[in-house]
mmCIF file of C-alpha atoms and ligand atoms in Angstrom:
data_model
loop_
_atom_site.group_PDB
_atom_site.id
_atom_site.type_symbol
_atom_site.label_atom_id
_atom_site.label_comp_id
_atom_site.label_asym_id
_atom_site.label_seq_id
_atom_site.Cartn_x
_atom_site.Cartn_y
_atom_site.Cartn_z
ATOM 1 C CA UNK A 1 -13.661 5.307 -9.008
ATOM 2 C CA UNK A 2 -10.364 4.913 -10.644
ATOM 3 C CA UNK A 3 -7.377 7.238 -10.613
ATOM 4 C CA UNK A 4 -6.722 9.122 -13.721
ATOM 5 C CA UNK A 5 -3.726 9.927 -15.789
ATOM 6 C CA UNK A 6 -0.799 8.142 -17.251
ATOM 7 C CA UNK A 7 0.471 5.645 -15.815
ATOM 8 C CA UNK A 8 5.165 6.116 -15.647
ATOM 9 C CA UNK A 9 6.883 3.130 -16.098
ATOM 10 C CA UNK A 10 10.873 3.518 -14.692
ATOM 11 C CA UNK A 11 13.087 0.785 -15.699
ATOM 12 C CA UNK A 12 16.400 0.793 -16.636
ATOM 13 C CA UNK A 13 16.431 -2.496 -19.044
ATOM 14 C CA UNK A 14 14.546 -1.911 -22.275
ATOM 15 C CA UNK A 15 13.059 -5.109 -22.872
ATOM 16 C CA UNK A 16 11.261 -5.328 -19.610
ATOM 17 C CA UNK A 17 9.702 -1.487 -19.452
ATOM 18 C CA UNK A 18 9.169 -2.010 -23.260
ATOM 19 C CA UNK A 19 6.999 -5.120 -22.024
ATOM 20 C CA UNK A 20 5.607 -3.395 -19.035
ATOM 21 C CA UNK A 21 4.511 -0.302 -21.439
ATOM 22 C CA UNK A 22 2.818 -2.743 -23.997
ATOM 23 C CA UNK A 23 0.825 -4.175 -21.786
ATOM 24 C CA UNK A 24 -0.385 -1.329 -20.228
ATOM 25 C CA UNK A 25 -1.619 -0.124 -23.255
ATOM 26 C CA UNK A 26 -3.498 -3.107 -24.251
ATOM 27 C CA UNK A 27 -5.412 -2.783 -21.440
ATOM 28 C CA UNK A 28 -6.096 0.723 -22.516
ATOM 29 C CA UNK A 29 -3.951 2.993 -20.519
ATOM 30 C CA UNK A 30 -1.803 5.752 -21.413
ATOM 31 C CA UNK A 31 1.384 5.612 -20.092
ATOM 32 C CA UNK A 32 5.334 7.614 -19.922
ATOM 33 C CA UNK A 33 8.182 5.733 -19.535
ATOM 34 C CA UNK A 34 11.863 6.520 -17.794
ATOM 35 C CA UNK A 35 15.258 5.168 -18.151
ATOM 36 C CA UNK A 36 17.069 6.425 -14.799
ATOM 37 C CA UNK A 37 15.836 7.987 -11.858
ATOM 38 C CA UNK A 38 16.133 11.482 -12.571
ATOM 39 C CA UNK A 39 14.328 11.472 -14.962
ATOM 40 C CA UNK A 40 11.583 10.163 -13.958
ATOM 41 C CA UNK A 41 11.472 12.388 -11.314
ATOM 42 C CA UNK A 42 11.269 15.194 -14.249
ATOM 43 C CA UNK A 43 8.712 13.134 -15.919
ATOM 44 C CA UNK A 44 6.629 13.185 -12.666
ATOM 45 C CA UNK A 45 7.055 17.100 -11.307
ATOM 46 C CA UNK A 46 6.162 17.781 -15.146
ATOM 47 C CA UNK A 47 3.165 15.450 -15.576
ATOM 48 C CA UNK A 48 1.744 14.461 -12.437
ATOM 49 C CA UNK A 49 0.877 10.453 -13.284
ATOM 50 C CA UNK A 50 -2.291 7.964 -12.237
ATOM 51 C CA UNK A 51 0.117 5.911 -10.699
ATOM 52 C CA UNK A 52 4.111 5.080 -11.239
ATOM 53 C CA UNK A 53 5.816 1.117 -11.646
ATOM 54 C CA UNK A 54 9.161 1.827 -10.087
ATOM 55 C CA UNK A 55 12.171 -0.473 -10.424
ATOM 56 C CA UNK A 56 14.391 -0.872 -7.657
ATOM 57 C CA UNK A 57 17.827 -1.164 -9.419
ATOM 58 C CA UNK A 58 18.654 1.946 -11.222
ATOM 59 C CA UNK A 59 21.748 3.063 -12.170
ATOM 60 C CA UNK A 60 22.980 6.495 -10.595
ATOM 61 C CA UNK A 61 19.783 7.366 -7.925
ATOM 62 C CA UNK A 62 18.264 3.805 -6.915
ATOM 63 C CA UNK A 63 14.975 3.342 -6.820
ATOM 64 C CA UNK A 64 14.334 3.727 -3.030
ATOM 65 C CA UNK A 65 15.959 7.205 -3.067
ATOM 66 C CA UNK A 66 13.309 7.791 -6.251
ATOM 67 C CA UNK A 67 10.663 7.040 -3.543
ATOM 68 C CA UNK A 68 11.664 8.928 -1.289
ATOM 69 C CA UNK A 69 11.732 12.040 -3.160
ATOM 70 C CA UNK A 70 8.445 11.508 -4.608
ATOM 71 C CA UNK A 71 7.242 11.089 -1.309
ATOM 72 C CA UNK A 72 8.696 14.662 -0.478
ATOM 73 C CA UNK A 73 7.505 16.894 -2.663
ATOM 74 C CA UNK A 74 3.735 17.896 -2.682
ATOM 75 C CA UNK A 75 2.603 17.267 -6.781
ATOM 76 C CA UNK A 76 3.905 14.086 -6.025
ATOM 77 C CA UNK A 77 3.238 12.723 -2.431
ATOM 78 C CA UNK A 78 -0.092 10.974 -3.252
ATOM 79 C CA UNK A 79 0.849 9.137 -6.769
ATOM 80 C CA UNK A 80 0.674 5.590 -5.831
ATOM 81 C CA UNK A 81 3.788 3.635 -6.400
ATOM 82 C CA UNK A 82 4.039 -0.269 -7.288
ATOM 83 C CA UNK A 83 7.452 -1.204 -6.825
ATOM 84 C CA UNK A 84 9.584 -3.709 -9.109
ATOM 85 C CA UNK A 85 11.835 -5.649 -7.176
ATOM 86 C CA UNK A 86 14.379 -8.797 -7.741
ATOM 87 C CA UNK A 87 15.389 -8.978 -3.795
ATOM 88 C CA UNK A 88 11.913 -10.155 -1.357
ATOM 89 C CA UNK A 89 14.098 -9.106 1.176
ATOM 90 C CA UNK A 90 13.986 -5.678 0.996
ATOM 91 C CA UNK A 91 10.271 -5.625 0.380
ATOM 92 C CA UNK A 92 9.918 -5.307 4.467
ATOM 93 C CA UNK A 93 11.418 -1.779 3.932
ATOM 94 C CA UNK A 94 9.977 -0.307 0.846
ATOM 95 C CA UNK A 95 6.801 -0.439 1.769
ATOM 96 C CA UNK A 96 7.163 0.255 5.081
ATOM 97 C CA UNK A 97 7.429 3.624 6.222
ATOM 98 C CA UNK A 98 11.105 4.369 5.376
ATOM 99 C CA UNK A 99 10.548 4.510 1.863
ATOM 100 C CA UNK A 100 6.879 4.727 1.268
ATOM 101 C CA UNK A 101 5.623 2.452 -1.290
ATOM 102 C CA UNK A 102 1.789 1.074 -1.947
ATOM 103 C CA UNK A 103 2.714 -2.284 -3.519
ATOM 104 C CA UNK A 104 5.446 -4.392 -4.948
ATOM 105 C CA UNK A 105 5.915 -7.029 -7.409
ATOM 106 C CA UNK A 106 8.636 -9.386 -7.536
ATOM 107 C CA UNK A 107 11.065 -10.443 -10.561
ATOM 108 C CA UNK A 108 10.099 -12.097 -12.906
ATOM 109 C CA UNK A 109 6.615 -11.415 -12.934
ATOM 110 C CA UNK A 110 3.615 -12.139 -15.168
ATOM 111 C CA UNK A 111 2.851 -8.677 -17.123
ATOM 112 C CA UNK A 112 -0.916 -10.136 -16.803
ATOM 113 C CA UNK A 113 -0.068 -10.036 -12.823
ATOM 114 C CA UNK A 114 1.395 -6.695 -12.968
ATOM 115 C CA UNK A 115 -1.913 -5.255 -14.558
ATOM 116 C CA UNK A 116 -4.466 -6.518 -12.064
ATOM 117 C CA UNK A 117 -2.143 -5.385 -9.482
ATOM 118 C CA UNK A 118 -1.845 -1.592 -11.145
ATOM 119 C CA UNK A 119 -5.799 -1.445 -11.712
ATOM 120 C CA UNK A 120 -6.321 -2.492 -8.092
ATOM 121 C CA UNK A 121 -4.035 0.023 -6.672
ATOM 122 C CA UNK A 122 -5.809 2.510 -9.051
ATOM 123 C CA UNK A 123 -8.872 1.612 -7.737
ATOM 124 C CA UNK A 124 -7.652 2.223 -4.311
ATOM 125 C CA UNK A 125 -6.334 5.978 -5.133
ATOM 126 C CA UNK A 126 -9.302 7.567 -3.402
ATOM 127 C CA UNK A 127 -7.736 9.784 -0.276
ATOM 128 C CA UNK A 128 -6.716 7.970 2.682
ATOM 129 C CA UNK A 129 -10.241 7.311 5.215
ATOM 130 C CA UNK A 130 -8.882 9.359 8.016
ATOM 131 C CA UNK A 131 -8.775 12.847 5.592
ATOM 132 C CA UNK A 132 -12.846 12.634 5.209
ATOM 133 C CA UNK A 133 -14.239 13.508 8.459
ATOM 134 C CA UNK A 134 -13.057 15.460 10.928
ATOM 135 C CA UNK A 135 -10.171 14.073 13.680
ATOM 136 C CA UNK A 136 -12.371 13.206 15.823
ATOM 137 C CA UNK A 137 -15.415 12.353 13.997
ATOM 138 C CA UNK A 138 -16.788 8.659 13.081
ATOM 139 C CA UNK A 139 -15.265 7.049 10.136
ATOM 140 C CA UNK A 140 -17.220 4.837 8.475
ATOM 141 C CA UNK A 141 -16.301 1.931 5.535
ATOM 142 C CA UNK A 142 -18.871 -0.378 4.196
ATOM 143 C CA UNK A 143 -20.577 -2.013 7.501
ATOM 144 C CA UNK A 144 -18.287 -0.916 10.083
ATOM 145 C CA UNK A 145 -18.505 2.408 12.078
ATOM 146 C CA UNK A 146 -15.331 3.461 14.468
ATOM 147 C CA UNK A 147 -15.831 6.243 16.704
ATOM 148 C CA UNK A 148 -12.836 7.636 17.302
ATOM 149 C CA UNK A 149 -13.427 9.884 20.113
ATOM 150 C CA UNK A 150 -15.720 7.844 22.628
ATOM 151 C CA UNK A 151 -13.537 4.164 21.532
ATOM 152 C CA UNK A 152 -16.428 2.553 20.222
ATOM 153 C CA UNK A 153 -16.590 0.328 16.586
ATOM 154 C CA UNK A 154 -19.919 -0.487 15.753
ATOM 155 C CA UNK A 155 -20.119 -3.532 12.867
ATOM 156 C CA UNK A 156 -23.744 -3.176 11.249
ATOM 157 C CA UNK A 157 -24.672 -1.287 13.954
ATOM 158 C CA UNK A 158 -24.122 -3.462 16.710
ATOM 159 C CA UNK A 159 -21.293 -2.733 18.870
ATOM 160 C CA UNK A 160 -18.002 -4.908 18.431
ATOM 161 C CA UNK A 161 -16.007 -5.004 21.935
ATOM 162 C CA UNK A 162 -12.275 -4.797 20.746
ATOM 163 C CA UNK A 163 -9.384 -4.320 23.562
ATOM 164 C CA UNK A 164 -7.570 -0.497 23.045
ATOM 165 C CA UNK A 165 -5.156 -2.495 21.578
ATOM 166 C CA UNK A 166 -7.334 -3.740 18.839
ATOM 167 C CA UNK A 167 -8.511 -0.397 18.636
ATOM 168 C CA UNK A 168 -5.268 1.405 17.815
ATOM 169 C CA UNK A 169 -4.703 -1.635 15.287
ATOM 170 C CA UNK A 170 -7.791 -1.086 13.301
ATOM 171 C CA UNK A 171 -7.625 2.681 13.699
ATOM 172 C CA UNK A 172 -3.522 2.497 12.383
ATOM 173 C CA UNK A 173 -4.691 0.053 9.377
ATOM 174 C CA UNK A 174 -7.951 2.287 8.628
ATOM 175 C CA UNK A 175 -5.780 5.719 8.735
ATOM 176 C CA UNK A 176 -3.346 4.162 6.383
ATOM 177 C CA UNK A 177 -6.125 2.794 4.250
ATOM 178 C CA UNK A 178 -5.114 0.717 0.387
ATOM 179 C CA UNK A 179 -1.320 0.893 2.277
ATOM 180 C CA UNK A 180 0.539 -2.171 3.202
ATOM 181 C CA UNK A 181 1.816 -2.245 6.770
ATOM 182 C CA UNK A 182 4.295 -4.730 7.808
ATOM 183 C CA UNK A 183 3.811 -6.553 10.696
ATOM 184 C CA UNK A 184 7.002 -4.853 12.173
ATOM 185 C CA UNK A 185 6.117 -1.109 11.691
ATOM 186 C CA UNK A 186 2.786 -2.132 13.227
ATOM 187 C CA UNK A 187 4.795 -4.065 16.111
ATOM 188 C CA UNK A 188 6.522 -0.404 16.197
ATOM 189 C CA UNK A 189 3.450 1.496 16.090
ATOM 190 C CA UNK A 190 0.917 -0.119 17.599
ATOM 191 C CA UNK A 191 2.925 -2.048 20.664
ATOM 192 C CA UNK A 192 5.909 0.344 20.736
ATOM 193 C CA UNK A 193 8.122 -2.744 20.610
ATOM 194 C CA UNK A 194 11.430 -2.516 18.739
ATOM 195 C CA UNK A 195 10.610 -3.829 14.385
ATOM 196 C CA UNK A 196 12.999 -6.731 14.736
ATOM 197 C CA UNK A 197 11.920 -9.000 17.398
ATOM 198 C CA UNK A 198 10.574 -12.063 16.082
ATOM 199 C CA UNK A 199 7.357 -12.273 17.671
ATOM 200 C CA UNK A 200 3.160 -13.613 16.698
ATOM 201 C CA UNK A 201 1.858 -10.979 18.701
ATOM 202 C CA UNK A 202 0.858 -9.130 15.227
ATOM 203 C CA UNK A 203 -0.592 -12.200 13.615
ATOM 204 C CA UNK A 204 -2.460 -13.402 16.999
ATOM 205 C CA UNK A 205 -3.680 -9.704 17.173
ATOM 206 C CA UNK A 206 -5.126 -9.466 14.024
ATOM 207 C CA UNK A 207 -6.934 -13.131 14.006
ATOM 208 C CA UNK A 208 -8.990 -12.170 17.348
ATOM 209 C CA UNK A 209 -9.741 -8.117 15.633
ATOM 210 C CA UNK A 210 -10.913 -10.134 12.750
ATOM 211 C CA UNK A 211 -13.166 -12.787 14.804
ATOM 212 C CA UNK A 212 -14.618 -9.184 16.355
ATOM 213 C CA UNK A 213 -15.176 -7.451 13.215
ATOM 214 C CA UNK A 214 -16.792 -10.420 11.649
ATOM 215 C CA UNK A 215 -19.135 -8.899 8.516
ATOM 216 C CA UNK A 216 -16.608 -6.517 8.354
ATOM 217 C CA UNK A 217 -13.243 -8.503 8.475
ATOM 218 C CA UNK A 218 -12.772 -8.445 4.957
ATOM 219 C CA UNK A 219 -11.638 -5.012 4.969
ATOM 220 C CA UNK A 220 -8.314 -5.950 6.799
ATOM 221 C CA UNK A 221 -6.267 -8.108 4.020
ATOM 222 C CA UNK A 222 -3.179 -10.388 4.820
ATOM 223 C CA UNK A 223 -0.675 -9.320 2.228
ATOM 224 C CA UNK A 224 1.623 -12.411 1.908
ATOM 225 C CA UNK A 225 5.168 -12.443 3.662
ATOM 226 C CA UNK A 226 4.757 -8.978 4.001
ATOM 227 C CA UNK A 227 1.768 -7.666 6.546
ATOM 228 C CA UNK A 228 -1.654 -6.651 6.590
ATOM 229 C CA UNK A 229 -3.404 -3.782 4.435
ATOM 230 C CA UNK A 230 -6.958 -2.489 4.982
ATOM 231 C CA UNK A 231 -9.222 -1.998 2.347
ATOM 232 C CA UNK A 232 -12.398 0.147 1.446
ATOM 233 C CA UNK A 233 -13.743 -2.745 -0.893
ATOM 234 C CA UNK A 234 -14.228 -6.225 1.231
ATOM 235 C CA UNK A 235 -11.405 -8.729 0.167
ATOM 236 C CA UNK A 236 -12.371 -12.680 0.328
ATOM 237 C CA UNK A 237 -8.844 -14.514 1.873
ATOM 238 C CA UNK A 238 -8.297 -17.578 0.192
HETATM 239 CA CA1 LIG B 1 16.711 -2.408 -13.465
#
């Protein structure tokens, strides 16, 4: 079930949203396409799109700001956002919870790349797990079963003995479903232990919650220099 709608390209230099735009619609998607900033957040209020490819470096309101704004206003909130970016360093923060994004891609990228990547986040548009059942209620993905209220995950109906801590980390990734988390806003979240300390604990986490989950691991995807994302369609790690 894939997202509907056009899909807003917002890039400054012509040749690259010109590219971006083309390629889209080769693959068969419509698409709207912004200069600065403000307007695109015209573009969007006006026409709601599928999905919007967001460029960092903007002139006038940068692209984070952009972000944030779209983030804030309620036609816009759920439109995924892929994020263009020259600088990997400040991928850490854009999708992280201070600006909100779903994905990135870095400069230069393959336009071929950049499709796969928008069709997958499409694909992921459904609402986040958590919003189906109630608060308290079971949510179920695929093979695995977490009840919330009594603690319990259940992998092909056989129970899967996590620690609480392994609980809140599947229940964080599963709530923020087809969203990257870096590892520090889950060091922040889950362990309550300050973003910047350098530390494995995430990484060693996640390897024993995967050995647990086993049929069901591939939900929970290492995104590459960046964190973990869980998924509602399996994902094979290579
Ligand atoms: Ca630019």
């Amino acid at each position: 079930m894939e997202r509907k709608g056009p899909i807003l390209v917002v890039e400054d230099e012509d040749d690259i949203r010109n590219l971006v735009v083309h390629q889209l619609q080769r693959e068969g998607l419509t698409t709207l396409a912004a200069a600065t900033g403000l307007q695109a957040l015209e573009i969007a209020r006006r026409t709601p799109p599928a999905l919007i490819i967001l460029d960092l470096m903007l002139p006038g309101l940068p692209g984070t700001e952009v972000c944030r704004r779209l983030r804030a206003e309620p036609e816009t909130r759920d439109v995924p956002i892929i994020i263009l970016s020259a600088r990997g360093e400040e991928i850490d923060r854009v999708v992280g919870f201070e600006v909100g994004a779903d994905d990135y891609v870095t400069k230069p990228f393959s336009p071929r790349e950049l499709v796969l990547r928008v069709r997958a986040v499409l694909r992921r548009g459904a609402p986040p797990v958590a919003e189906a059942p109630g608060p308290a209620g079971a949510l179920e993905v695929g093979v695995l079963r977490v009840d919330e209220a009594a603690h319990r995950v259940f992998v092909k109906g056989e129970e899967a003995a996590l620690t609480a801590t392994e609980f809140k980390l599947l229940l964080t990734l599963m709530r923020r479903a087809g969203r990257v988390q870096s590892r520090a806003q889950l060091l922040q979240d889950v362990w309550d232990l300050p973003p910047d300390m350098y530390t494995r604990t995430v990484d060693t986490h996640m390897k024993r919650l995967r050995e647990k989950l086993g049929a069901a691991s591939g939900h929970i995807e290492t995104v590459r220099g960046v964190g973990y994302r869980f998924s509602r369609e399996p994902v094979e790690e290579t």
